[in-house]
Amino acid sequence: KEGQKVWEICIWNPNKFSLNLLCGFSPVQVGILMLMNKGTEIYSIILAGFLALQMYFYAEKFITLVRDKEIVFREIQREYDMKFVKPRLSRRKKNVETQT
């Protein structure tokens, strides 16, 4: 219709493989491994592994948080619909006339 605006929102929703690849091979880890020299090989690999585990842990916790919030918001919306919207749709009304 004319004058009606439609908003389209693009949501970034990476698949599990891409997220795990980012956690395991992030730019920070590549930088650490590039700066590695003969004396710091073990420390650099351990640090890169620790960063991978930390990023994976935080990513999993964040995904769980987002899913939980989504479930809570869905239930709140359902309760609102059941309490306020649906009862008003089927409210019975009758016409009463008086003759004078």
mmCIF file of C-alpha atoms in Angstrom:
data_model
loop_
_atom_site.group_PDB
_atom_site.id
_atom_site.type_symbol
_atom_site.label_atom_id
_atom_site.label_comp_id
_atom_site.label_asym_id
_atom_site.label_seq_id
_atom_site.Cartn_x
_atom_site.Cartn_y
_atom_site.Cartn_z
ATOM 1 C CA LYS A 1 0.000 0.000 0.000
ATOM 2 C CA GLU A 2 1.033 3.532 -0.559
ATOM 3 C CA GLY A 3 2.536 5.287 2.428
ATOM 4 C CA GLN A 4 3.146 2.057 4.317
ATOM 5 C CA LYS A 5 6.739 1.324 5.233
ATOM 6 C CA VAL A 6 8.099 -2.180 5.581
ATOM 7 C CA TRP A 7 11.184 -2.732 7.688
ATOM 8 C CA GLU A 8 13.346 -5.775 7.085
ATOM 9 C CA ILE A 9 15.886 -6.700 9.734
ATOM 10 C CA CYS A 10 18.843 -8.885 8.845
ATOM 11 C CA ILE A 11 19.972 -11.028 11.755
ATOM 12 C CA TRP A 12 23.400 -12.590 11.855
ATOM 13 C CA ASN A 13 22.924 -16.249 12.701
ATOM 14 C CA PRO A 14 26.154 -18.187 12.075
ATOM 15 C CA ASN A 15 26.093 -21.946 11.865
ATOM 16 C CA LYS A 16 27.867 -24.075 14.469
ATOM 17 C CA PHE A 17 30.849 -24.869 12.228
ATOM 18 C CA SER A 18 31.607 -21.210 11.479
ATOM 19 C CA LEU A 19 31.368 -20.270 15.134
ATOM 20 C CA ASN A 20 33.671 -23.095 16.215
ATOM 21 C CA LEU A 21 36.115 -22.213 13.428
ATOM 22 C CA LEU A 22 36.230 -18.610 14.654
ATOM 23 C CA CYS A 23 36.773 -19.768 18.240
ATOM 24 C CA GLY A 24 39.552 -22.160 17.277
ATOM 25 C CA PHE A 25 41.305 -20.018 14.695
ATOM 26 C CA SER A 26 40.716 -16.373 15.560
ATOM 27 C CA PRO A 27 42.806 -13.417 14.333
ATOM 28 C CA VAL A 28 44.277 -12.984 17.831
ATOM 29 C CA GLN A 29 45.548 -16.562 17.818
ATOM 30 C CA VAL A 30 47.001 -16.150 14.344
ATOM 31 C CA GLY A 31 48.841 -13.042 15.567
ATOM 32 C CA ILE A 32 50.183 -14.918 18.598
ATOM 33 C CA LEU A 33 51.354 -17.799 16.431
ATOM 34 C CA MET A 34 52.958 -15.416 13.915
ATOM 35 C CA LEU A 35 54.932 -13.695 16.688
ATOM 36 C CA MET A 36 56.137 -17.054 17.993
ATOM 37 C CA ASN A 37 59.888 -17.616 17.870
ATOM 38 C CA LYS A 38 62.201 -20.483 18.803
ATOM 39 C CA GLY A 39 62.167 -19.754 22.545
ATOM 40 C CA THR A 40 58.437 -19.147 22.958
ATOM 41 C CA GLU A 41 56.952 -22.031 20.963
ATOM 42 C CA ILE A 42 55.411 -23.888 23.891
ATOM 43 C CA TYR A 43 54.072 -20.759 25.601
ATOM 44 C CA SER A 44 52.567 -19.419 22.379
ATOM 45 C CA ILE A 45 50.812 -22.702 21.579
ATOM 46 C CA ILE A 46 49.495 -22.994 25.149
ATOM 47 C CA LEU A 47 48.283 -19.375 25.061
ATOM 48 C CA ALA A 48 46.573 -19.888 21.688
ATOM 49 C CA GLY A 49 44.906 -23.062 22.999
ATOM 50 C CA PHE A 50 43.762 -21.286 26.146
ATOM 51 C CA LEU A 51 42.282 -18.456 24.075
ATOM 52 C CA ALA A 52 40.449 -20.987 21.888
ATOM 53 C CA LEU A 53 38.937 -22.687 24.933
ATOM 54 C CA GLN A 54 37.989 -19.361 26.483
ATOM 55 C CA MET A 55 36.334 -18.102 23.299
ATOM 56 C CA TYR A 56 34.455 -21.385 22.868
ATOM 57 C CA PHE A 57 33.232 -21.234 26.482
ATOM 58 C CA TYR A 58 32.016 -17.634 26.162
ATOM 59 C CA ALA A 59 30.367 -18.305 22.800
ATOM 60 C CA GLU A 60 28.454 -21.287 24.219
ATOM 61 C CA LYS A 61 27.337 -19.300 27.265
ATOM 62 C CA PHE A 62 26.194 -16.409 25.075
ATOM 63 C CA ILE A 63 24.231 -18.709 22.750
ATOM 64 C CA THR A 64 22.555 -20.277 25.793
ATOM 65 C CA LEU A 65 21.690 -16.812 27.126
ATOM 66 C CA VAL A 66 20.153 -15.740 23.818
ATOM 67 C CA ARG A 67 18.079 -18.931 23.544
ATOM 68 C CA ASP A 68 16.855 -18.591 27.130
ATOM 69 C CA LYS A 69 15.855 -14.960 26.574
ATOM 70 C CA GLU A 70 14.041 -15.956 23.403
ATOM 71 C CA ILE A 71 12.053 -18.600 25.295
ATOM 72 C CA VAL A 72 11.187 -16.162 28.098
ATOM 73 C CA PHE A 73 10.065 -13.441 25.671
ATOM 74 C CA ARG A 74 7.977 -15.967 23.719
ATOM 75 C CA GLU A 75 6.234 -17.108 26.912
ATOM 76 C CA ILE A 76 5.628 -13.520 28.044
ATOM 77 C CA GLN A 77 4.075 -12.717 24.678
ATOM 78 C CA ARG A 78 1.891 -15.835 24.844
ATOM 79 C CA GLU A 79 0.689 -14.958 28.355
ATOM 80 C CA TYR A 80 -0.060 -11.395 27.273
ATOM 81 C CA ASP A 81 -2.061 -12.673 24.307
ATOM 82 C CA MET A 82 -4.012 -15.112 26.467
ATOM 83 C CA LYS A 83 -4.782 -12.530 29.157
ATOM 84 C CA PHE A 84 -5.424 -9.322 27.222
ATOM 85 C CA VAL A 85 -5.789 -9.898 23.477
ATOM 86 C CA LYS A 86 -7.856 -13.069 23.082
ATOM 87 C CA PRO A 87 -10.536 -12.276 25.711
ATOM 88 C CA ARG A 88 -11.295 -8.981 23.979
ATOM 89 C CA LEU A 89 -11.720 -10.626 20.590
ATOM 90 C CA SER A 90 -14.587 -12.838 21.669
ATOM 91 C CA ARG A 91 -16.401 -10.486 24.028
ATOM 92 C CA ARG A 92 -20.161 -10.780 23.647
ATOM 93 C CA LYS A 93 -22.166 -7.646 23.292
ATOM 94 C CA LYS A 94 -25.882 -7.255 22.996
ATOM 95 C CA ASN A 95 -28.002 -4.467 21.714
ATOM 96 C CA VAL A 96 -30.591 -3.181 24.122
ATOM 97 C CA GLU A 97 -33.231 -0.780 22.971
ATOM 98 C CA THR A 98 -35.871 1.028 24.907
ATOM 99 C CA GLN A 99 -39.016 2.328 23.395
ATOM 100 C CA THR A 100 -40.272 5.654 24.569
#
